[in-house]
mmCIF file of C-alpha atoms in Angstrom:
data_model
loop_
_atom_site.group_PDB
_atom_site.id
_atom_site.type_symbol
_atom_site.label_atom_id
_atom_site.label_comp_id
_atom_site.label_asym_id
_atom_site.label_seq_id
_atom_site.Cartn_x
_atom_site.Cartn_y
_atom_site.Cartn_z
ATOM 1 C CA MET A 367 2.917 -97.224 125.869
ATOM 2 C CA SER A 368 2.120 -100.896 125.185
ATOM 3 C CA ILE A 369 -1.474 -102.067 125.095
ATOM 4 C CA GLY A 370 -3.363 -105.308 124.559
ATOM 5 C CA VAL A 371 -7.023 -106.190 124.044
ATOM 6 C CA ILE A 372 -8.542 -109.443 125.285
ATOM 7 C CA LEU A 373 -11.758 -111.332 125.854
ATOM 8 C CA GLY A 374 -11.975 -112.406 129.482
ATOM 9 C CA PHE A 375 -13.786 -115.443 130.856
ATOM 10 C CA PRO A 376 -16.395 -115.941 133.579
ATOM 11 C CA ALA A 377 -14.543 -116.188 136.908
ATOM 12 C CA GLU A 378 -15.331 -119.851 137.599
ATOM 13 C CA LEU A 379 -14.168 -120.968 134.140
ATOM 14 C CA ALA A 380 -11.057 -118.753 134.298
ATOM 15 C CA GLU A 381 -10.109 -120.261 137.675
ATOM 16 C CA GLU A 382 -10.588 -123.813 136.363
ATOM 17 C CA LEU A 383 -8.377 -123.122 133.344
ATOM 18 C CA GLN A 384 -5.721 -121.487 135.530
ATOM 19 C CA ARG A 385 -5.650 -124.608 137.728
ATOM 20 C CA TRP A 386 -5.155 -126.741 134.613
ATOM 21 C CA ARG A 387 -2.395 -124.421 133.377
ATOM 22 C CA ALA A 388 -0.642 -124.562 136.749
ATOM 23 C CA SER A 389 -0.910 -128.371 136.788
ATOM 24 C CA PHE A 390 1.251 -128.492 133.635
ATOM 25 C CA GLY A 391 3.944 -126.370 135.324
ATOM 26 C CA ASP A 392 3.311 -123.210 133.313
ATOM 27 C CA PRO A 393 5.176 -120.378 135.094
ATOM 28 C CA MET A 394 2.568 -117.808 133.975
ATOM 29 C CA ALA A 395 -0.431 -119.699 135.373
ATOM 30 C CA ALA A 396 -0.561 -117.618 138.554
ATOM 31 C CA THR A 397 -0.291 -114.248 136.832
ATOM 32 C CA VAL A 398 -2.054 -114.590 133.453
ATOM 33 C CA PRO A 399 -5.780 -115.298 133.680
ATOM 34 C CA ALA A 400 -7.466 -117.370 130.977
ATOM 35 C CA HIS A 401 -8.301 -115.177 127.997
ATOM 36 C CA ILE A 402 -8.504 -114.894 124.225
ATOM 37 C CA THR A 403 -6.125 -112.276 122.861
ATOM 38 C CA LEU A 404 -7.582 -109.922 120.259
ATOM 39 C CA VAL A 405 -4.602 -107.546 120.072
ATOM 40 C CA THR A 406 -1.253 -108.742 121.370
ATOM 41 C CA THR A 407 1.321 -106.366 122.890
ATOM 42 C CA THR A 408 1.213 -103.308 120.640
ATOM 43 C CA MET A 409 2.977 -99.984 121.039
ATOM 44 C CA THR A 410 0.861 -96.866 120.671
ATOM 45 C CA GLN A 411 1.942 -93.258 120.742
ATOM 46 C CA ASP A 412 -1.539 -91.775 121.215
ATOM 47 C CA TRP A 413 -3.529 -93.158 124.140
ATOM 48 C CA GLU A 414 -6.658 -91.095 123.417
ATOM 49 C CA ALA A 415 -6.789 -92.145 119.746
ATOM 50 C CA THR A 416 -6.229 -95.770 120.756
ATOM 51 C CA ARG A 417 -8.917 -95.696 123.421
ATOM 52 C CA SER A 418 -11.396 -94.025 121.055
ATOM 53 C CA HIS A 419 -10.641 -96.613 118.374
ATOM 54 C CA VAL A 420 -11.130 -99.586 120.729
ATOM 55 C CA ARG A 421 -14.316 -98.033 122.125
ATOM 56 C CA GLU A 422 -15.734 -97.607 118.614
ATOM 57 C CA VAL A 423 -14.993 -101.238 117.700
ATOM 58 C CA ALA A 424 -16.698 -102.380 120.934
ATOM 59 C CA ARG A 425 -19.721 -100.172 120.245
ATOM 60 C CA GLN A 426 -20.176 -101.807 116.827
ATOM 61 C CA GLN A 427 -19.863 -105.397 118.137
ATOM 62 C CA GLU A 428 -22.860 -107.468 119.225
ATOM 63 C CA PRO A 429 -22.447 -109.954 122.101
ATOM 64 C CA PHE A 430 -21.751 -113.533 121.023
ATOM 65 C CA THR A 431 -21.087 -116.996 122.420
ATOM 66 C CA VAL A 432 -17.675 -118.613 122.588
ATOM 67 C CA THR A 433 -17.176 -122.358 122.741
ATOM 68 C CA ILE A 434 -13.701 -123.670 123.515
ATOM 69 C CA ALA A 435 -13.176 -127.319 122.682
ATOM 70 C CA GLY A 436 -10.278 -129.697 122.232
ATOM 71 C CA THR A 437 -6.602 -128.913 122.057
ATOM 72 C CA GLY A 438 -4.155 -127.716 119.463
ATOM 73 C CA SER A 439 -0.523 -126.687 119.412
ATOM 74 C CA PHE A 440 1.768 -124.177 117.753
ATOM 75 C CA ARG A 441 4.661 -126.658 118.002
ATOM 76 C CA PRO A 442 7.316 -126.768 116.596
ATOM 77 C CA VAL A 443 7.178 -123.008 115.870
ATOM 78 C CA SER A 444 6.301 -122.099 119.464
ATOM 79 C CA PRO A 445 6.091 -124.274 122.627
ATOM 80 C CA VAL A 446 2.364 -123.661 123.177
ATOM 81 C CA VAL A 447 -0.629 -125.946 123.684
ATOM 82 C CA PHE A 448 -4.034 -124.301 123.560
ATOM 83 C CA LEU A 449 -7.773 -124.861 123.629
ATOM 84 C CA ASN A 450 -9.428 -124.273 120.268
ATOM 85 C CA VAL A 451 -12.041 -121.577 119.813
ATOM 86 C CA GLU A 452 -14.944 -123.162 117.928
ATOM 87 C CA ALA A 453 -18.081 -121.022 118.237
ATOM 88 C CA GLY A 454 -17.011 -117.392 118.215
ATOM 89 C CA PHE A 455 -13.923 -118.001 116.043
ATOM 90 C CA GLY A 456 -15.221 -115.764 113.245
ATOM 91 C CA GLU A 457 -16.240 -113.017 115.668
ATOM 92 C CA CYS A 458 -12.766 -113.067 117.256
ATOM 93 C CA VAL A 459 -11.104 -112.825 113.828
ATOM 94 C CA SER A 460 -13.413 -109.963 112.843
ATOM 95 C CA LEU A 461 -12.729 -108.093 116.093
ATOM 96 C CA HIS A 462 -8.992 -108.605 115.652
ATOM 97 C CA ARG A 463 -9.080 -107.262 112.083
ATOM 98 C CA ARG A 464 -11.100 -104.192 113.073
ATOM 99 C CA LEU A 465 -8.943 -103.500 116.127
ATOM 100 C CA GLN A 466 -5.665 -103.952 114.243
ATOM 101 C CA THR A 467 -6.295 -100.781 112.192
ATOM 102 C CA GLY A 468 -5.776 -97.070 112.790
ATOM 103 C CA PRO A 469 -3.584 -96.427 115.847
ATOM 104 C CA LEU A 470 -3.099 -100.195 116.377
ATOM 105 C CA GLU A 471 -2.146 -101.067 112.808
ATOM 106 C CA ARG A 472 1.096 -102.993 112.492
ATOM 107 C CA GLU A 473 2.673 -105.960 110.746
ATOM 108 C CA LEU A 474 2.314 -109.155 112.781
ATOM 109 C CA PRO A 475 4.922 -111.952 112.725
ATOM 110 C CA PHE A 476 2.209 -114.673 112.644
ATOM 111 C CA ALA A 477 -1.324 -114.927 111.314
ATOM 112 C CA TYR A 478 -3.950 -114.319 114.007
ATOM 113 C CA HIS A 479 -5.439 -117.521 115.436
ATOM 114 C CA PRO A 480 -7.882 -117.157 118.367
ATOM 115 C CA HIS A 481 -7.069 -119.631 121.137
ATOM 116 C CA VAL A 482 -6.754 -120.093 124.907
ATOM 117 C CA THR A 483 -3.222 -120.929 126.040
ATOM 118 C CA ILE A 484 -3.097 -123.815 128.540
ATOM 119 C CA ALA A 485 0.648 -124.569 128.512
ATOM 120 C CA HIS A 486 3.550 -122.381 127.391
ATOM 121 C CA ASP A 487 7.302 -122.584 127.898
ATOM 122 C CA VAL A 488 7.180 -125.918 129.728
ATOM 123 C CA ALA A 489 8.942 -129.236 129.109
ATOM 124 C CA PRO A 490 7.841 -131.168 126.007
ATOM 125 C CA GLU A 491 6.370 -133.875 128.268
ATOM 126 C CA SER A 492 4.173 -131.264 129.960
ATOM 127 C CA LEU A 493 3.030 -129.955 126.591
ATOM 128 C CA ASP A 494 2.121 -133.514 125.605
ATOM 129 C CA GLU A 495 0.257 -133.986 128.897
ATOM 130 C CA ALA A 496 -1.714 -130.751 128.396
ATOM 131 C CA GLU A 497 -2.647 -131.699 124.851
ATOM 132 C CA THR A 498 -3.870 -135.133 125.967
ATOM 133 C CA ALA A 499 -5.554 -134.160 129.252
ATOM 134 C CA LEU A 500 -7.786 -131.508 127.687
ATOM 135 C CA LYS A 501 -8.418 -133.020 124.248
ATOM 136 C CA SER A 502 -12.073 -133.651 125.203
ATOM 137 C CA TYR A 503 -12.528 -130.391 127.143
ATOM 138 C CA ARG A 504 -15.511 -128.255 126.128
ATOM 139 C CA ALA A 505 -17.059 -125.105 127.599
ATOM 140 C CA SER A 506 -19.305 -122.332 126.280
ATOM 141 C CA PHE A 507 -19.932 -118.869 127.646
ATOM 142 C CA PRO A 508 -21.375 -115.532 126.511
ATOM 143 C CA VAL A 509 -19.021 -112.700 125.592
ATOM 144 C CA ALA A 510 -20.407 -109.194 125.941
ATOM 145 C CA SER A 511 -17.265 -107.092 126.444
ATOM 146 C CA MET A 512 -13.530 -106.823 125.872
ATOM 147 C CA GLY A 513 -10.756 -105.499 128.077
ATOM 148 C CA LEU A 514 -8.274 -102.809 127.065
ATOM 149 C CA TYR A 515 -5.018 -103.336 128.983
ATOM 150 C CA GLU A 516 -1.818 -101.367 129.427
ATOM 151 C CA HIS A 517 1.551 -103.019 130.002
ATOM 152 C CA ASP A 518 2.879 -100.892 132.866
ATOM 153 C CA ASP A 519 6.480 -99.968 133.740
ATOM 154 C CA ASN A 520 6.705 -102.979 136.099
ATOM 155 C CA GLY A 521 5.836 -105.436 133.326
ATOM 156 C CA ILE A 522 2.314 -106.044 134.677
ATOM 157 C CA TRP A 523 -0.845 -105.908 132.549
ATOM 158 C CA GLN A 524 -3.308 -103.414 134.031
ATOM 159 C CA LEU A 525 -6.944 -103.246 132.947
ATOM 160 C CA ARG A 526 -7.621 -99.701 131.773
ATOM 161 C CA GLU A 527 -11.195 -100.234 130.551
ATOM 162 C CA GLU A 528 -13.735 -103.030 130.171
ATOM 163 C CA LEU A 529 -15.807 -102.134 127.126
ATOM 164 C CA ASP A 530 -19.312 -103.547 126.726
ATOM 165 C CA PHE A 531 -20.301 -104.549 123.220
ATOM 166 C CA GLY A 532 -23.026 -102.586 121.455
ATOM 167 C CA THR A 533 -23.161 -99.700 123.941
ATOM 168 C CA GLU A 534 -21.656 -96.306 124.459
ATOM 169 C CA PRO A 535 -18.707 -96.477 126.921
ATOM 170 C CA ASP A 536 -19.169 -95.401 130.517
ATOM 171 C CA GLU A 537 -16.460 -92.797 131.116
ATOM 172 C CA HIS A 538 -16.238 -93.763 134.775
ATOM 173 C CA ARG A 539 -15.877 -97.521 134.389
ATOM 174 C CA GLY A 540 -12.196 -98.549 134.134
ATOM 175 C CA ALA A 541 -10.676 -101.297 136.302
ATOM 176 C CA ALA A 542 -13.239 -101.020 139.093
ATOM 177 C CA GLY A 543 -15.989 -101.847 136.579
ATOM 178 C CA ALA A 544 -14.246 -105.005 135.423
ATOM 179 C CA ALA A 545 -15.321 -107.186 138.338
ATOM 180 C CA GLY A 546 -16.822 -110.346 136.944
ATOM 181 C CA ALA A 547 -15.291 -109.735 133.525
ATOM 182 C CA ARG A 548 -17.098 -111.755 130.966
#
């Protein structure tokens, strides 16, 4: 099974960023909500060990504030323009490092760099437009949880659990408890 772990955004901010992403012609704007990836698509053979591991990392994490500000790009390596993570950068890196151990340990092709994608796989002119249009963008929000997702057989990411930071997991929470993901 393939899993991923992300930090979600408050609904209003996520919707605003999705509108921006769509305005640049990004084909994933309608299906991929704004987020910060902590663990990218990773195969795991043991769901229970993976879930326990992610729960333990969440339990040890205190809530923090994220500020996204200004744009950056992975060009020419990858056709991506993103919003920078300023406040919360270190916490994201720490979470990534702790998550990317045990059942999720693997060699990554690129160094981890927390960011919010705003344009991907679009024409170079659209990438330029995204980088310019949002260069002064700034938003802050509290982060108190992370989502554990499964990549299902239909190629869709399904939330399996939203895990609050600094608390014991609620066994009955899952996707229904993710409304208003932080």
